[in-house]
Short mmCIF file of C-alpha atoms and ligand atoms in Angstrom, two decimals:
data_model
loop_
_atom_site.label_atom_id
_atom_site.label_comp_id
_atom_site.label_asym_id
_atom_site.label_seq_id
_atom_site.Cartn_x
_atom_site.Cartn_y
_atom_site.Cartn_z
CA MET A 22 22.19 1.95 42.72
CA ILE A 23 24.44 1.63 39.23
CA SER A 24 22.57 -0.90 36.90
CA ARG A 25 24.97 -3.22 34.90
CA ARG A 26 24.35 -1.63 31.87
CA ASP A 27 25.26 1.82 33.20
CA TRP A 28 28.67 0.55 34.45
CA PHE A 29 29.23 -1.14 31.30
CA ARG A 30 28.15 2.37 29.32
CA ILE A 31 30.69 4.22 31.81
CA SER A 32 33.52 1.86 31.45
CA PHE A 33 33.22 1.03 27.80
CA GLY A 34 35.41 3.58 26.30
CA ALA A 35 38.23 2.54 28.75
CA ALA A 36 37.32 -1.07 28.33
CA ILE A 37 38.14 -1.31 24.66
CA GLY A 38 40.50 1.62 24.42
CA LEU A 39 38.63 3.90 22.09
CA ASN A 40 40.37 7.26 21.45
CA PRO A 41 38.36 10.44 22.36
CA ARG A 42 37.44 11.15 18.93
CA MET A 43 35.89 7.79 18.25
CA LEU A 44 34.03 8.17 21.53
CA GLN A 45 32.70 11.25 20.23
CA LEU A 46 31.53 9.95 17.05
CA LEU A 47 29.88 7.06 18.69
CA GLN A 48 27.80 9.47 20.94
CA THR A 49 26.98 12.31 18.65
CA GLY A 50 25.16 13.01 15.38
CA ALA A 51 21.84 11.64 14.02
CA VAL A 52 21.71 8.23 13.00
CA ARG A 53 20.40 7.53 9.53
CA THR A 54 17.35 5.20 9.38
CA ARG A 55 15.38 3.77 6.65
CA ALA A 56 11.85 2.19 6.83
CA ILE A 57 11.27 -1.62 6.18
CA PRO A 58 8.75 -1.29 3.22
CA SER A 59 6.49 -3.76 4.43
CA THR A 60 5.49 -1.95 7.78
CA GLY A 61 7.21 1.25 7.77
CA GLU A 62 9.19 0.64 10.88
CA GLN A 63 12.37 2.53 10.87
CA ILE A 64 15.74 0.98 11.63
CA PRO A 65 19.51 2.16 11.45
CA VAL A 66 20.99 1.92 8.11
CA ILE A 67 23.96 0.16 9.68
CA GLY A 68 24.05 -2.79 11.65
CA LEU A 69 26.49 -5.85 12.52
CA GLY A 70 27.39 -9.18 11.00
CA GLY A 71 27.85 -11.69 13.40
CA ARG A 72 29.34 -14.39 11.15
CA TRP A 73 32.77 -14.14 13.18
CA ILE A 74 31.56 -15.12 16.84
CA SER A 75 32.24 -19.02 17.17
CA MET A 76 31.97 -21.59 19.68
CA ASN A 77 35.88 -22.14 19.06
CA SER A 78 36.60 -18.44 19.34
CA SER A 79 39.51 -17.78 22.03
CA ALA A 80 38.36 -15.81 25.27
CA GLU A 81 40.37 -12.64 23.99
CA GLU A 82 38.20 -13.01 20.73
CA LEU A 83 35.14 -13.35 22.68
CA ALA A 84 35.85 -10.23 24.67
CA ASP A 85 36.39 -8.08 21.63
CA HIS A 86 33.20 -9.49 19.94
CA ARG A 87 31.34 -8.74 23.28
CA ALA A 88 32.76 -5.09 23.25
CA VAL A 89 31.60 -4.99 19.42
CA LEU A 90 28.11 -5.80 20.10
CA HIS A 91 28.03 -3.29 22.99
CA ALA A 92 29.56 -0.61 20.45
CA LEU A 93 26.48 -1.51 18.31
CA ALA A 94 24.05 -1.20 21.13
CA GLU A 95 25.51 2.21 22.33
CA GLY A 96 26.03 3.48 18.95
CA ALA A 97 22.49 5.26 18.80
CA GLU A 98 19.57 6.15 21.23
CA GLY A 99 16.21 3.92 21.13
CA ALA A 100 15.91 0.47 19.80
CA GLY A 101 16.64 -1.43 16.60
CA ARG A 102 20.21 -1.93 15.98
CA VAL A 103 20.45 -4.78 13.85
CA PHE A 104 22.62 -8.00 14.66
CA ASP A 105 22.88 -10.30 11.73
CA SER A 106 23.31 -14.12 12.75
CA ALA A 107 22.53 -17.52 11.42
CA ALA A 108 21.88 -20.84 13.19
CA GLY A 109 24.81 -22.09 11.48
CA TYR A 110 27.34 -19.31 12.19
CA GLY A 111 30.25 -20.57 14.27
CA GLY A 112 28.70 -23.93 15.21
CA GLY A 113 25.81 -21.89 16.91
CA GLY A 114 28.24 -19.57 18.94
CA SER A 115 27.07 -16.61 17.05
CA GLU A 116 23.50 -16.90 18.51
CA THR A 117 24.56 -18.41 21.84
CA TYR A 118 27.02 -15.50 22.69
CA ALA A 119 25.44 -12.53 21.45
CA GLY A 120 22.21 -13.41 23.39
CA GLN A 121 23.88 -14.28 26.29
CA TRP A 122 25.84 -10.81 26.56
CA ALA A 123 22.74 -8.73 25.69
CA GLN A 124 20.82 -10.57 28.35
CA GLU A 125 23.58 -10.51 30.86
CA ASP A 126 24.40 -6.46 30.12
CA GLY A 127 20.62 -5.41 29.65
CA PHE A 128 20.51 -4.29 25.96
CA ALA A 129 18.47 -7.34 24.44
CA ASP A 130 15.61 -5.22 23.89
CA ASP A 131 17.55 -2.68 21.95
CA ILE A 132 18.65 -5.07 19.10
CA PHE A 133 16.74 -5.87 16.21
CA TRP A 134 17.45 -9.68 16.22
CA ALA A 135 18.01 -10.95 12.72
CA THR A 136 18.87 -14.63 12.24
CA LYS A 137 18.71 -17.34 9.57
CA VAL A 138 17.44 -20.78 9.15
CA ASN A 139 18.61 -23.40 6.87
CA VAL A 140 18.38 -27.30 7.27
CA ALA A 141 18.71 -27.94 3.60
CA GLY A 142 22.96 -28.28 4.00
CA ARG A 143 25.29 -27.69 1.25
CA GLY A 144 23.58 -30.17 -1.42
CA GLY A 145 20.09 -28.38 -1.04
CA GLY A 146 17.11 -30.46 -1.72
CA SER A 147 13.92 -30.76 0.17
CA VAL A 148 13.82 -30.60 3.96
CA ASP A 149 11.20 -32.08 6.57
CA PRO A 150 9.33 -28.97 7.95
CA ASN A 151 9.86 -30.51 11.64
CA ASN A 152 13.63 -30.01 11.28
CA VAL A 153 13.27 -26.64 10.15
CA ARG A 154 10.94 -25.77 13.53
CA ALA A 155 13.69 -27.49 15.59
CA GLN A 156 16.32 -25.08 14.20
CA ILE A 157 14.19 -22.08 14.58
CA GLU A 158 13.17 -23.27 18.19
CA ARG A 159 17.07 -23.78 19.01
CA SER A 160 17.49 -19.98 17.75
CA PHE A 161 14.73 -18.86 20.19
CA GLU A 162 17.03 -20.62 22.83
CA ARG A 163 20.29 -19.60 22.30
CA LEU A 164 19.17 -15.75 21.68
CA GLY A 165 16.88 -16.09 24.69
CA VAL A 166 14.30 -13.83 23.32
CA PRO A 167 10.40 -14.36 23.00
CA VAL A 168 10.31 -12.66 19.78
CA ILE A 169 12.82 -12.92 16.73
CA ASP A 170 12.79 -9.59 14.84
CA LEU A 171 13.89 -11.28 11.32
CA ASN A 172 14.62 -14.92 10.20
CA GLN A 173 15.50 -15.30 6.73
CA VAL A 174 16.14 -18.74 4.86
CA HIS A 175 19.92 -18.77 4.31
CA ASN A 176 21.28 -19.51 0.97
CA MET A 177 18.07 -20.19 -0.92
CA GLY A 178 17.64 -23.67 0.78
CA ASP A 179 14.44 -25.39 -0.14
CA PRO A 180 12.24 -21.89 -0.12
CA PRO A 181 8.81 -23.49 -0.44
CA THR A 182 9.21 -25.72 2.73
CA GLN A 183 11.41 -23.09 4.95
CA LEU A 184 9.56 -19.96 3.91
CA GLY A 185 6.24 -21.88 4.60
CA VAL A 186 7.32 -22.67 8.34
CA LEU A 187 8.71 -19.27 8.80
CA GLN A 188 5.48 -17.73 7.68
CA GLU A 189 3.84 -20.07 10.27
CA TYR A 190 5.92 -18.60 12.82
CA LYS A 191 5.29 -14.96 11.38
CA GLU A 192 1.51 -15.62 11.84
CA SER A 193 1.88 -16.95 15.24
CA GLY A 194 3.44 -13.51 16.10
CA ARG A 195 6.89 -14.87 17.20
CA ILE A 196 8.71 -13.78 13.96
CA ARG A 197 8.05 -10.41 12.94
CA TYR A 198 9.60 -10.47 9.47
CA ILE A 199 10.72 -13.27 7.15
CA GLY A 200 13.08 -13.40 4.25
CA ILE A 201 15.71 -15.25 2.10
CA THR A 202 19.18 -14.72 1.52
CA THR A 203 22.13 -15.40 -0.79
CA THR A 204 25.67 -14.21 -1.90
CA SER A 205 25.89 -16.34 -4.93
CA GLN A 206 25.06 -14.58 -8.34
CA ARG A 207 24.29 -17.88 -9.82
CA GLN A 208 21.36 -17.88 -7.43
CA TYR A 209 20.04 -14.40 -8.31
CA GLY A 210 17.51 -15.83 -10.99
CA ALA A 211 15.96 -18.26 -8.34
CA LEU A 212 16.02 -15.09 -5.82
CA ALA A 213 13.95 -13.14 -8.11
CA ARG A 214 11.64 -16.03 -8.80
CA VAL A 215 11.22 -16.09 -5.04
CA MET A 216 10.75 -12.29 -4.58
CA ARG A 217 7.87 -12.71 -6.87
CA GLU A 218 6.03 -15.46 -5.68
CA TYR A 219 6.25 -15.25 -1.64
CA PRO A 220 5.34 -12.49 0.51
CA LEU A 221 8.97 -11.68 1.73
CA ASP A 222 9.47 -8.73 4.43
CA PHE A 223 13.47 -8.69 3.42
CA ILE A 224 16.17 -10.32 1.41
CA GLY A 225 19.81 -10.32 2.08
CA ILE A 226 22.33 -10.16 -0.80
CA ASP A 227 25.93 -9.36 -1.52
CA TYR A 228 26.64 -5.79 -2.66
CA ALA A 229 29.77 -3.56 -2.18
CA ILE A 230 31.43 -0.65 -4.26
CA ASP A 231 32.97 -2.84 -6.78
CA ASN A 232 30.45 -5.62 -6.66
CA ARG A 233 27.39 -3.99 -8.02
CA VAL A 234 25.39 -6.96 -9.74
CA ALA A 235 22.46 -6.55 -7.32
CA GLU A 236 21.90 -3.45 -8.98
CA ASP A 237 20.51 -4.71 -12.37
CA ARG A 238 17.71 -6.73 -11.36
CA ILE A 239 17.22 -7.56 -7.84
CA PHE A 240 17.23 -3.86 -6.17
CA PRO A 241 14.74 -2.76 -8.63
CA LEU A 242 12.63 -5.83 -8.12
CA ALA A 243 13.29 -5.40 -4.24
CA GLN A 244 11.68 -1.71 -4.90
CA ASP A 245 8.72 -2.91 -7.17
CA GLU A 246 7.63 -5.56 -4.42
CA GLY A 247 8.19 -3.53 -1.53
CA ILE A 248 10.93 -5.95 0.10
CA ALA A 249 13.53 -4.52 2.34
CA VAL A 250 17.37 -5.18 1.13
CA MET A 251 19.86 -6.31 3.98
CA VAL A 252 23.41 -5.71 2.48
CA TYR A 253 25.81 -8.39 3.05
CA LEU A 254 29.78 -8.47 2.43
CA PRO A 255 29.94 -4.44 1.87
CA PHE A 256 33.60 -4.86 1.83
CA GLY A 257 33.76 -8.09 -0.06
CA ARG A 258 35.11 -9.42 2.97
CA SER A 259 39.20 -8.95 2.51
CA ARG A 260 38.80 -7.75 -1.12
CA MET A 261 38.31 -4.09 -1.16
CA TRP A 262 41.04 -3.86 1.97
CA ARG A 263 43.61 -5.50 -0.14
CA ARG A 264 42.76 -3.33 -3.27
CA ILE A 265 42.84 0.15 -1.08
CA GLY A 266 46.09 -0.84 0.35
CA ASP A 267 47.44 1.78 2.31
CA ARG A 268 46.21 4.70 0.12
CA PRO A 269 44.60 7.62 2.28
CA VAL A 270 41.27 8.27 2.05
CA PRO A 271 40.50 11.23 -0.60
CA LYS A 272 39.98 14.71 0.75
CA TRP A 273 36.81 15.10 -1.13
CA ALA A 274 35.36 12.26 1.21
CA ALA A 275 34.68 14.76 3.95
CA GLU A 276 32.20 16.50 1.80
CA PHE A 277 29.81 13.43 2.50
CA ASP A 278 31.23 13.03 6.11
CA ALA A 279 33.36 9.83 5.27
CA HIS A 280 36.44 9.98 7.33
CA SER A 281 37.73 6.28 6.71
CA TRP A 282 37.56 3.99 4.03
CA ALA A 283 35.01 1.96 5.88
CA GLN A 284 32.48 5.05 5.95
CA PHE A 285 33.36 5.61 2.09
CA MET A 286 32.45 2.00 1.37
CA LEU A 287 29.54 1.71 3.73
CA LYS A 288 28.12 5.47 2.25
CA PHE A 289 28.47 3.99 -1.13
CA VAL A 290 26.20 1.12 -0.19
CA VAL A 291 23.59 2.84 1.73
CA ALA A 292 23.13 5.80 -0.81
CA HIS A 293 21.09 3.29 -3.11
CA PRO A 294 17.35 3.92 -2.11
CA ALA A 295 16.84 0.15 -2.38
CA VAL A 296 19.03 -0.63 0.59
CA THR A 297 17.51 -0.69 3.96
CA VAL A 298 20.51 -1.70 6.14
CA ALA A 299 24.30 -2.97 5.72
CA VAL A 300 25.59 -5.34 8.01
CA PRO A 301 29.41 -5.29 7.90
CA GLY A 302 31.04 -7.76 9.96
CA THR A 303 33.90 -6.78 12.20
CA GLY A 304 35.50 -8.65 15.25
CA ASP A 305 37.42 -5.18 16.30
CA PRO A 306 35.20 -2.64 18.56
CA GLN A 307 37.12 0.33 16.99
CA HIS A 308 36.06 -0.91 13.67
CA MET A 309 32.51 -1.31 14.77
CA VAL A 310 32.41 2.52 15.95
CA ASP A 311 34.15 3.48 12.70
CA ASN A 312 31.45 1.52 10.78
CA LEU A 313 28.51 3.19 12.69
CA GLY A 314 30.14 6.57 11.41
CA GLY A 315 28.80 5.23 7.92
CA GLY A 316 25.46 5.62 9.09
CA ARG A 317 25.62 9.45 10.15
CA GLY A 318 26.11 12.96 8.45
CA ARG A 319 25.48 13.33 4.79
CA LEU A 320 25.41 10.78 1.97
CA PRO A 321 27.29 11.03 -1.18
CA THR A 322 25.62 13.13 -4.16
CA GLN A 323 25.15 11.85 -7.71
CA ASP A 324 28.62 13.46 -8.59
CA HIS A 325 30.34 11.89 -5.34
CA LEU A 326 29.15 8.33 -6.27
CA ARG A 327 30.58 8.78 -9.83
CA ARG A 328 33.99 10.01 -8.46
CA MET A 329 33.85 7.06 -5.94
CA LEU A 330 33.36 4.57 -8.79
CA GLU A 331 36.01 6.36 -11.07
CA LEU A 332 38.71 5.98 -7.93
CA VAL A 333 37.61 2.26 -7.07
CA GLU A 334 37.78 1.41 -10.75
CA SER A 335 41.37 2.54 -10.87
CA LEU A 336 42.39 0.57 -7.84
CA PRO A 337 44.41 -2.72 -8.62
CA GLY A 338 42.60 -5.98 -8.42
CA GLY A 339 39.58 -4.94 -10.20
N1 LIG B 30 24.61 -15.92 2.47
C1 LIG B 30 24.30 -15.16 3.51
O1 LIG B 30 23.21 -15.26 4.06
C2 LIG B 30 25.49 -14.50 3.92
C3 LIG B 30 26.92 -14.59 3.30
C4 LIG B 30 27.94 -14.05 3.79
C5 LIG B 30 28.03 -12.88 4.79
N2 LIG B 30 26.79 -12.70 5.29
C6 LIG B 30 26.37 -11.57 6.55
O2 LIG B 30 27.12 -10.40 6.12
C7 LIG B 30 27.96 -10.12 7.13
C8 LIG B 30 29.37 -9.46 6.67
O3 LIG B 30 30.03 -10.31 5.83
P1 LIG B 30 31.52 -10.49 6.09
O4 LIG B 30 31.98 -10.44 7.45
O5 LIG B 30 31.82 -12.04 5.61
O6 LIG B 30 32.20 -9.31 5.08
P2 LIG B 30 32.50 -8.05 5.14
O7 LIG B 30 31.54 -7.20 6.18
O8 LIG B 30 32.39 -7.24 3.78
O9 LIG B 30 34.02 -7.81 5.51
C9 LIG B 30 34.68 -8.17 6.72
C10 LIG B 30 36.14 -7.65 7.01
O10 LIG B 30 36.00 -6.21 7.01
C11 LIG B 30 36.94 -5.96 8.08
N3 LIG B 30 36.47 -4.81 8.34
C12 LIG B 30 35.29 -4.25 9.21
N4 LIG B 30 35.15 -3.29 9.45
C13 LIG B 30 36.34 -2.54 9.07
C14 LIG B 30 36.82 -1.45 9.49
N5 LIG B 30 35.99 -0.26 9.73
N6 LIG B 30 38.35 -1.18 9.07
C15 LIG B 30 38.85 -1.88 8.42
N7 LIG B 30 38.55 -3.21 8.38
C16 LIG B 30 37.19 -3.56 8.65
C17 LIG B 30 36.80 -7.20 9.11
O11 LIG B 30 38.21 -7.32 9.77
P3 LIG B 30 38.16 -6.99 11.40
O12 LIG B 30 37.16 -8.30 12.13
O13 LIG B 30 39.45 -6.75 11.79
O14 LIG B 30 37.42 -5.64 11.58
C18 LIG B 30 36.58 -8.44 8.19
O15 LIG B 30 37.83 -8.91 7.69
C19 LIG B 30 28.33 -11.42 7.91
O16 LIG B 30 28.86 -11.32 9.33
C20 LIG B 30 26.97 -12.24 7.65
O17 LIG B 30 26.34 -11.46 8.94
C21 LIG B 30 25.43 -13.49 5.14
#
């Protein structure tokens, strides 16, 4: 009898209208992985940012997001594809739908479930640990998994209390890795202090070919302290797409197996030795397949990296 998962695998390409070349890319070539420094566990360098799945998404958008998650799950053999969510994304829709689809379609065990907690709200300030525990418990319910691979404090909210609660969960074995995130350069100083003072497995931070501030202090510190780096906003959301416009990808990008701008930008990001995984966001299954190509084949050399920077600096809007 054909399993639900096999059925989806067979019909997957047709279901999302992938062209044969894209399907071939999805299925062939070694997936590049990096070790999480605190344990040595290997995870693929390209995952998926789940910010755009929402309780308010239309049925059509949800069908696309479901196919995106399948593309992530089918994009490599073995476990450990990173899906990055947060309790606050899409009114809980990101965790709820991703968890439901992965359970129904039989690939929940193949995903490295990363989510975030923050009950501090935008104002910051100190929080009640019971509220932190309640939000973490809701993440377990929504994702439908007994163990969450990674839970990080979102946007630097009350690190002593929220990291303290995450540490309890880690000690109990229900959360495997803990960390903290920011995509605001104003918070990099505070982030650096937390990286020195707390036993973190991960940080999450913004980094892109035209946004390299994290290279100055945060990446060297992560390497010194043995902390994994999850990269957010690898395209600067719409920023880099606007700057690139309709320019063709340079021919020399083929020398490091980049066949699209997304692969060009993702390969720049994961070429940095401090980076463990990048989680580009997309609601388009073909883009997901394209992005996974950033985790296969050769990486740019130092000479390529220099040329890539020169090219990006020559683009408008820098
Ligand atoms: N403080 C935090 O913790 C924090 C803050 C921000 C973000 N994050 C995480 O980082 C993830 C990524 O951030 P993001 O989604 O905001 O920005 P991003 O990954 O830099 O860019 C996403 C944009 O790029 C487009 N895109 C993706 N792949 C593409 C491709 N192959 N070709 C053309 N366009 C492509 C997407 O459009 P399509 O949908 O059309 O593909 C979307 O508009 C989030 O989902 C979230 O998990 C965390």
